[in-house]
CSV table of C-alpha atoms in Angstrom, one decimal:
chain,number,residue,atom,x,y,z
A,19,MET,CA,0.0,0.0,0.0
A,20,ALA,CA,1.4,3.4,-1.0
A,21,SER,CA,1.9,6.0,1.6
A,22,HIS,CA,0.6,9.6,1.8
A,23,ARG,CA,3.8,10.6,0.2
A,24,ASP,CA,2.6,9.4,-3.3
A,25,SER,CA,3.8,11.7,-6.0
A,26,ASP,CA,0.3,12.5,-7.3
A,27,THR,CA,-0.7,14.1,-4.0
A,28,ILE,CA,0.2,17.3,-2.3
A,29,SER,CA,-0.3,18.8,1.1
A,30,VAL,CA,-3.9,20.2,1.3
A,31,ARG,CA,-4.0,23.7,0.0
A,32,ALA,CA,-4.6,26.2,2.8
A,33,ASP,CA,-7.9,27.5,1.5
A,34,GLU,CA,-9.2,24.0,0.6
A,35,LYS,CA,-8.7,22.3,4.1
A,36,PHE,CA,-11.6,20.7,5.9
A,37,ASP,CA,-12.1,19.4,9.4
A,38,GLU,CA,-10.3,16.0,9.2
A,39,HIS,CA,-11.5,14.9,12.6
A,40,ALA,CA,-15.1,15.4,11.4
A,41,VAL,CA,-14.5,13.2,8.4
A,42,ALA,CA,-12.7,10.6,10.5
A,43,ASP,CA,-15.7,10.6,13.0
A,44,PHE,CA,-18.2,10.3,10.2
A,45,LEU,CA,-16.5,7.4,8.4
A,46,ARG,CA,-15.4,5.4,11.4
A,47,GLY,CA,-17.0,2.0,11.2
A,48,LYS,CA,-18.6,2.6,7.9
A,49,LEU,CA,-15.7,1.3,5.7
A,50,PRO,CA,-12.8,-1.2,6.4
A,51,GLY,CA,-9.8,0.3,8.1
A,52,THR,CA,-11.6,3.5,9.2
A,53,GLU,CA,-10.9,2.7,12.9
A,54,ASN,CA,-7.2,3.6,12.2
A,55,PRO,CA,-5.7,7.1,12.3
A,56,LEU,CA,-6.5,9.2,9.3
A,57,THR,CA,-4.0,11.2,7.2
A,58,VAL,CA,-5.3,13.5,4.5
A,59,GLN,CA,-3.5,14.6,1.3
A,60,GLN,CA,-4.9,16.4,-1.7
A,61,PHE,CA,-4.7,15.4,-5.4
A,62,GLY,CA,-3.2,18.5,-7.0
A,63,GLY,CA,-4.4,18.0,-10.6
A,64,GLY,CA,-7.7,19.0,-12.0
A,65,ALA,CA,-9.3,22.5,-12.1
A,66,ALA,CA,-12.8,22.1,-10.6
A,67,ASN,CA,-13.9,19.5,-8.1
A,68,LEU,CA,-11.6,19.0,-5.1
A,69,THR,CA,-10.3,15.5,-4.5
A,70,TYR,CA,-8.5,14.2,-1.4
A,71,LEU,CA,-6.7,11.0,-0.5
A,72,LEU,CA,-7.9,9.5,2.8
A,73,ASP,CA,-5.0,7.3,4.0
A,74,TYR,CA,-5.8,5.0,6.9
A,75,GLY,CA,-2.5,3.1,6.6
A,76,SER,CA,-4.2,-0.3,5.9
A,77,HIS,CA,-6.7,1.2,3.5
A,78,GLU,CA,-7.0,4.2,1.2
A,79,TYR,CA,-10.1,6.0,-0.1
A,80,VAL,CA,-10.8,9.1,-2.2
A,81,LEU,CA,-13.1,11.9,-1.1
A,82,ARG,CA,-14.7,14.2,-3.7
A,83,ARG,CA,-16.4,17.5,-3.1
A,84,PRO,CA,-17.3,20.5,-5.2
A,85,PRO,CA,-15.0,23.5,-5.6
A,86,LEU,CA,-15.1,26.4,-3.2
A,87,GLY,CA,-17.6,29.3,-3.7
A,88,PRO,CA,-20.9,29.3,-5.6
A,89,VAL,CA,-21.1,26.8,-8.4
A,90,ALA,CA,-23.3,26.6,-11.5
A,91,PRO,CA,-26.6,24.8,-11.0
A,92,SER,CA,-26.3,21.1,-11.9
A,93,ALA,CA,-22.5,21.3,-12.1
A,94,HIS,CA,-20.2,19.6,-9.6
A,95,ASP,CA,-23.1,17.4,-8.6
A,96,MET,CA,-21.7,15.0,-6.0
A,97,ALA,CA,-25.1,13.2,-5.5
A,98,ARG,CA,-25.2,12.5,-9.2
A,99,GLU,CA,-21.6,11.3,-9.4
A,100,SER,CA,-22.0,9.0,-6.5
A,101,LYS,CA,-25.3,7.6,-7.8
A,102,VAL,CA,-23.5,6.8,-11.1
A,103,LEU,CA,-20.4,5.3,-9.5
A,104,LEU,CA,-22.5,3.2,-7.0
A,105,GLN,CA,-23.8,1.2,-10.0
A,106,LEU,CA,-21.7,1.7,-13.1
A,107,TRP,CA,-18.6,-0.3,-12.0
A,108,LYS,CA,-20.7,-3.4,-12.3
A,109,ARG,CA,-20.9,-3.1,-16.1
A,110,PHE,CA,-18.1,-0.7,-16.9
A,111,PRO,CA,-15.0,-1.7,-14.9
A,112,LEU,CA,-13.2,1.5,-15.7
A,113,ALA,CA,-15.6,3.4,-13.4
A,114,PRO,CA,-14.3,3.6,-9.8
A,115,ARG,CA,-16.7,2.2,-7.2
A,116,ALA,CA,-18.4,4.7,-4.9
A,117,TYR,CA,-19.1,3.6,-1.3
A,118,LEU,CA,-21.1,6.4,0.3
A,119,PHE,CA,-22.5,9.9,-0.2
A,120,SER,CA,-23.3,12.6,2.4
A,121,ASP,CA,-25.2,15.8,1.9
A,122,ASP,CA,-24.4,16.9,5.5
A,123,GLU,CA,-22.5,20.1,4.7
A,124,SER,CA,-21.3,20.5,8.3
A,125,ILE,CA,-18.6,17.8,7.7
A,126,VAL,CA,-16.5,19.2,4.9
A,127,GLY,CA,-18.6,22.3,4.0
A,128,ALA,CA,-20.3,20.8,1.0
A,129,PRO,CA,-21.9,17.5,-0.2
A,130,PHE,CA,-19.3,14.8,-0.8
A,131,PHE,CA,-18.8,11.1,-1.5
A,132,VAL,CA,-16.1,8.6,-0.8
A,133,MET,CA,-14.9,6.1,-3.5
A,134,GLU,CA,-12.2,3.5,-4.1
A,135,ARG,CA,-8.8,4.6,-5.0
A,136,ARG,CA,-7.3,3.6,-8.4
A,137,LYS,CA,-3.6,3.9,-9.1
A,138,GLY,CA,-1.9,4.8,-12.3
A,139,ILE,CA,-0.8,7.7,-14.4
A,140,VAL,CA,-2.9,10.8,-15.4
A,141,VAL,CA,-1.4,12.5,-18.4
A,142,ARG,CA,-1.7,16.3,-18.4
A,143,GLU,CA,0.5,18.8,-20.2
A,144,SER,CA,3.5,16.6,-20.7
A,145,LEU,CA,4.2,12.9,-21.4
A,146,PRO,CA,5.4,11.2,-18.2
A,147,PRO,CA,8.9,9.7,-18.6
A,148,VAL,CA,7.5,6.3,-17.5
A,149,PHE,CA,6.1,6.1,-21.1
A,150,ASP,CA,9.3,6.8,-22.9
A,151,ALA,CA,9.8,3.1,-23.5
A,152,TRP,CA,6.9,3.2,-26.0
A,153,SER,CA,7.5,5.3,-29.1
A,154,ASP,CA,3.9,4.8,-30.0
A,155,ALA,CA,2.6,5.7,-26.5
A,156,PRO,CA,0.5,8.6,-27.7
A,157,ALA,CA,-1.2,6.5,-30.4
A,158,ARG,CA,-1.9,3.8,-27.9
A,159,MET,CA,-3.5,6.3,-25.5
A,160,SER,CA,-5.6,7.7,-28.4
A,161,ILE,CA,-7.0,4.3,-29.3
A,162,ALA,CA,-7.6,3.3,-25.7
A,163,LEU,CA,-9.6,6.5,-25.1
A,164,VAL,CA,-11.8,6.0,-28.1
A,165,GLU,CA,-12.5,2.3,-27.4
A,166,ALA,CA,-13.3,3.0,-23.7
A,167,LEU,CA,-15.7,5.7,-24.8
A,168,SER,CA,-17.4,3.4,-27.3
A,169,ASP,CA,-17.7,0.7,-24.6
A,170,LEU,CA,-19.3,3.2,-22.2
A,171,HIS,CA,-21.9,4.1,-24.8
A,172,ALA,CA,-22.7,0.4,-25.2
A,173,VAL,CA,-23.7,0.0,-21.5
A,174,ASP,CA,-27.3,-1.0,-20.9
A,175,TYR,CA,-28.1,1.8,-18.4
A,176,GLU,CA,-31.5,0.4,-17.6
A,177,ALA,CA,-30.0,-2.9,-16.5
A,178,ILE,CA,-28.0,-1.2,-13.8
A,179,GLY,CA,-30.7,1.1,-12.5
A,180,LEU,CA,-29.6,4.3,-14.1
A,181,GLY,CA,-32.6,4.7,-16.4
A,182,ASP,CA,-33.8,7.7,-14.4
A,183,LEU,CA,-30.4,9.5,-14.6
A,184,GLY,CA,-31.6,12.0,-17.3
A,185,ARG,CA,-34.2,12.8,-20.0
A,186,PRO,CA,-32.7,11.8,-23.3
A,187,ALA,CA,-35.4,13.5,-25.4
A,188,GLY,CA,-34.3,17.1,-26.2
A,189,PHE,CA,-30.8,16.6,-24.7
A,190,ILE,CA,-28.9,18.6,-27.4
A,191,ARG,CA,-31.4,21.5,-27.3
A,192,ARG,CA,-31.0,21.6,-23.5
A,193,GLN,CA,-27.2,21.6,-23.8
A,194,ILE,CA,-27.3,24.5,-26.2
A,195,GLU,CA,-29.6,26.6,-24.1
A,196,GLY,CA,-28.1,25.5,-20.7
A,197,TRP,CA,-24.6,26.5,-21.7
A,198,TRP,CA,-25.8,29.7,-23.2
A,199,ARG,CA,-27.4,30.6,-19.8
A,200,ARG,CA,-24.2,29.7,-18.0
A,201,TRP,CA,-22.2,31.8,-20.4
A,202,HIS,CA,-24.3,34.9,-19.5
A,203,ALA,CA,-23.8,34.1,-15.7
A,204,ALA,CA,-20.0,33.7,-16.0
A,205,LYS,CA,-18.9,36.1,-18.7
A,206,LEU,CA,-17.0,39.2,-17.7
A,207,GLU,CA,-17.5,40.9,-21.1
A,208,ASP,CA,-19.4,40.3,-24.3
A,209,LEU,CA,-17.8,38.1,-26.9
A,210,PRO,CA,-19.2,38.3,-30.5
A,211,ALA,CA,-17.8,34.9,-31.4
A,212,MET,CA,-20.0,33.3,-28.7
A,213,ASP,CA,-23.1,35.0,-30.1
A,214,ALA,CA,-22.3,33.7,-33.6
A,215,VAL,CA,-21.6,30.1,-32.4
A,216,TYR,CA,-24.9,30.1,-30.4
A,217,ASP,CA,-26.9,31.2,-33.4
A,218,TRP,CA,-25.3,28.5,-35.6
A,219,LEU,CA,-25.8,25.7,-33.1
A,220,SER,CA,-29.4,26.7,-32.6
A,221,SER,CA,-30.1,26.5,-36.4
A,222,ASN,CA,-28.1,23.3,-37.2
A,223,GLU,CA,-29.1,20.8,-34.6
A,224,PRO,CA,-28.9,17.2,-36.1
A,225,PRO,CA,-31.7,14.6,-35.5
A,226,GLU,CA,-31.6,12.9,-32.1
A,227,ALA,CA,-29.4,9.8,-31.8
A,228,THR,CA,-30.2,6.6,-29.9
A,229,PRO,CA,-29.4,7.7,-26.3
A,230,SER,CA,-26.7,6.2,-24.1
A,231,LEU,CA,-24.9,7.1,-20.9
A,232,VAL,CA,-23.0,10.3,-21.6
A,233,HIS,CA,-19.9,11.1,-19.5
A,234,ASN,CA,-20.1,14.8,-20.4
A,235,ASP,CA,-16.5,15.7,-19.7
A,236,TYR,CA,-14.5,13.0,-21.5
A,237,LYS,CA,-10.9,13.9,-22.2
A,238,LEU,CA,-7.3,12.6,-21.8
A,239,ASP,CA,-6.7,14.0,-18.3
A,240,ASN,CA,-9.9,12.4,-17.0
A,241,VAL,CA,-8.6,8.9,-17.5
A,242,MET,CA,-5.8,7.1,-15.6
A,243,LEU,CA,-3.4,4.8,-17.5
A,244,ASP,CA,-1.5,1.7,-16.5
A,245,PRO,CA,2.2,2.7,-15.9
A,246,GLN,CA,3.2,-0.6,-17.6
A,247,ASP,CA,1.0,0.0,-20.7
A,248,PRO,CA,0.0,3.4,-22.1
A,249,GLY,CA,-2.7,1.6,-24.1
A,250,ARG,CA,-4.5,0.3,-21.0
A,251,ILE,CA,-6.9,2.6,-19.1
A,252,VAL,CA,-7.3,1.7,-15.4
A,253,ALA,CA,-9.9,4.3,-14.5
A,254,VAL,CA,-12.2,7.0,-15.9
A,255,PHE,CA,-12.9,9.9,-13.5
A,256,ASP,CA,-15.2,13.0,-13.1
A,257,TRP,CA,-18.7,11.6,-13.5
A,258,ASP,CA,-20.5,14.5,-11.9
A,259,MET,CA,-22.2,15.6,-15.1
A,260,CYS,CA,-22.9,12.1,-16.3
A,261,THR,CA,-26.4,11.8,-17.8
A,262,LEU,CA,-28.5,10.1,-20.5
A,263,GLY,CA,-28.3,11.7,-23.9
A,264,ASP,CA,-26.7,11.8,-27.3
A,265,PRO,CA,-23.4,9.7,-27.2
A,266,LEU,CA,-21.9,11.8,-30.0
A,267,SER,CA,-21.7,14.8,-27.5
A,268,ASP,CA,-18.9,12.8,-25.7
A,269,VAL,CA,-17.1,12.3,-29.0
A,270,GLY,CA,-17.4,16.1,-29.6
A,271,ALA,CA,-16.0,16.7,-26.1
A,272,LEU,CA,-13.0,14.5,-26.8
A,273,LEU,CA,-12.3,16.4,-30.1
A,274,ALA,CA,-12.8,19.8,-28.4
A,275,TRP,CA,-10.1,19.1,-25.7
A,276,TRP,CA,-7.8,17.4,-28.2
A,277,CYS,CA,-4.8,19.5,-29.2
A,278,LEU,CA,-2.0,18.9,-31.7
A,279,PRO,CA,1.2,20.8,-32.5
A,280,ASP,CA,-0.1,22.1,-35.8
A,281,ASP,CA,-3.3,23.6,-34.3
A,282,PRO,CA,-3.7,27.4,-34.5
A,283,ALA,CA,-1.6,29.2,-31.9
A,284,HIS,CA,-4.6,30.6,-30.0
A,285,PHE,CA,-5.9,27.0,-29.6
A,286,ARG,CA,-2.6,25.6,-28.4
A,287,THR,CA,-2.6,28.1,-25.6
A,288,MET,CA,-5.4,26.2,-23.9
A,289,ALA,CA,-3.9,22.7,-24.5
A,290,MET,CA,-4.6,20.4,-21.5
A,291,MET,CA,-2.6,17.5,-23.1
A,292,PRO,CA,0.9,17.1,-24.4
A,293,LEU,CA,1.5,18.7,-27.8
A,294,ASP,CA,2.8,15.7,-29.7
A,295,ASP,CA,2.2,14.7,-33.3
A,296,ARG,CA,2.2,11.0,-32.4
A,297,PHE,CA,-1.4,11.4,-31.0
A,298,LEU,CA,-4.1,10.4,-33.5
A,299,ARG,CA,-5.5,13.2,-35.7
A,300,ARG,CA,-9.0,14.2,-34.9
A,301,GLU,CA,-10.3,12.6,-38.1
A,302,ASP,CA,-8.6,9.3,-37.1
A,303,LEU,CA,-10.3,9.5,-33.7
A,304,VAL,CA,-13.6,9.9,-35.4
A,305,ALA,CA,-13.0,7.0,-37.8
A,306,HIS,CA,-11.9,4.7,-35.0
A,307,TYR,CA,-14.9,5.5,-32.9
A,308,ALA,CA,-17.2,5.0,-35.9
A,309,ALA,CA,-15.6,1.6,-36.6
A,310,HIS,CA,-15.7,0.4,-33.0
A,311,SER,CA,-19.2,1.7,-32.2
A,312,GLY,CA,-21.0,1.3,-35.5
A,313,ARG,CA,-22.5,4.8,-35.1
A,314,ASP,CA,-23.0,7.4,-37.9
A,315,LEU,CA,-20.6,10.4,-37.3
A,316,SER,CA,-21.5,12.4,-40.4
A,317,ALA,CA,-22.6,15.4,-38.3
A,318,ILE,CA,-19.6,15.2,-35.9
A,319,HIS,CA,-18.6,18.8,-36.7
A,320,PHE,CA,-21.8,20.0,-35.0
A,321,TYR,CA,-20.9,18.1,-31.8
A,322,HIS,CA,-17.3,19.4,-32.0
A,323,ALA,CA,-18.5,23.0,-32.2
A,324,LEU,CA,-21.0,22.4,-29.4
A,325,SER,CA,-18.3,21.1,-27.2
A,326,LEU,CA,-16.0,24.0,-27.9
A,327,PHE,CA,-18.9,26.3,-27.0
A,328,ARG,CA,-19.2,24.4,-23.8
A,329,VAL,CA,-15.4,24.5,-23.1
A,330,THR,CA,-15.5,28.3,-23.5
A,331,VAL,CA,-18.1,28.5,-20.8
A,332,ILE,CA,-16.3,26.1,-18.5
A,333,ILE,CA,-13.1,28.2,-18.8
A,334,ALA,CA,-15.1,31.3,-18.1
A,335,GLN,CA,-16.7,29.7,-15.0
A,336,ILE,CA,-13.3,28.8,-13.6
A,337,TYR,CA,-11.8,32.2,-14.4
A,338,VAL,CA,-14.7,34.2,-12.9
A,339,ARG,CA,-14.3,32.2,-9.6
A,340,TYR,CA,-10.6,33.3,-9.6
A,341,VAL,CA,-11.4,36.9,-10.4
A,342,ARG,CA,-14.0,37.0,-7.6
A,343,GLY,CA,-11.6,35.6,-5.1
A,344,GLN,CA,-13.5,32.3,-4.6
A,345,THR,CA,-10.3,30.3,-5.2
A,346,GLN,CA,-6.7,31.3,-4.6
A,347,ASP,CA,-5.3,28.8,-7.1
A,348,GLN,CA,-2.9,30.8,-9.2
A,349,ARG,CA,-3.1,28.3,-12.1
A,350,PHE,CA,-6.4,30.0,-13.0
A,351,ALA,CA,-4.9,33.5,-13.4
A,352,ALA,CA,-4.0,32.8,-17.0
A,353,PHE,CA,-7.5,31.5,-18.0
A,354,GLY,CA,-8.8,34.9,-19.2
A,355,PRO,CA,-7.3,34.7,-22.8
A,356,ARG,CA,-8.3,31.1,-23.1
A,357,ILE,CA,-11.9,32.1,-23.1
A,358,THR,CA,-11.5,34.0,-26.4
A,359,ALA,CA,-9.3,31.2,-27.8
A,360,ALA,CA,-11.9,28.5,-27.2
A,361,ALA,CA,-14.7,30.6,-28.7
A,362,GLN,CA,-12.6,31.3,-31.8
A,363,ALA,CA,-11.9,27.6,-32.1
A,364,ALA,CA,-15.6,26.8,-32.1
A,365,LEU,CA,-16.2,29.4,-34.8
A,366,GLU,CA,-13.4,27.9,-36.9
A,367,VAL,CA,-14.9,24.4,-36.7
A,368,ILE,CA,-18.2,25.9,-37.9
A,369,ARG,CA,-16.6,27.8,-40.8
A,370,GLY,CA,-14.6,24.8,-41.8
A,371,HIS,CA,-17.8,23.0,-42.6
């Protein structure tokens, strides 16, 4: 069992601490090992929900809670994420198992849940040296991402009790309007590109697809890879926006966060993955998903643009929390220019089709 000195954890940030004794008291006797002394560390990656390692020596667990400050309605939904993860692991083994949820905000200051810990490598802005042994590591990651997503979309959600997770009918229309409302709540200034993208999306919605579980935030840094094999995913994280809807919205999300060395400069500034031309091209991701899933992706540019529209809003939401002093995390100080870059990228996808 790894100790609290694991390289993927940091000491808890000063403004993101909680009452560790309250957590220990709440969990004692509810999960194996919780009678032991508790040490808490924080997982330093990620830019939204706060994630902590609960180390009891003999057992480790992960606690998830929303970010500090006011959050957008239906975002950072710990009750939803725990509901999904209490069931999904039975049919989709890449989903970590959740153990319990609490809406008692007196414990950590917000609703939270506790889940199993998975161990592996999360790839963010650079390729970890552990993968240097594989010259094709980025290609292997690319294929694993696409196939895992296709497998998720094939899960029979009714069979695992998640048939009431969302309302598939009208899903895309609600996405367009919902993110538009969030944009107006988060923006610090008007952005004509966002107006143009919204107008185009509203006028070019494709026919509704057969619904599936939708992760709703699927990208490279939300999966964990096996250190011994960059082509094997050991976990998929961040299920707080999981719902029922059009599976191609997840493919669009993957394309929206995907970034390659020859992308426009303004788009590369918001890269949240290594800039390496060994990763599959976007068109190759699309082709591989189509082959693996058997789905029609002829309108994928719509979903790509919709996801970039959404990315713009997410960046704006993170940035406005920083500007308003709701988080002290200095990583977010540079997010302002990324808002314009993401909106411009959406406009370029639309104009390219």
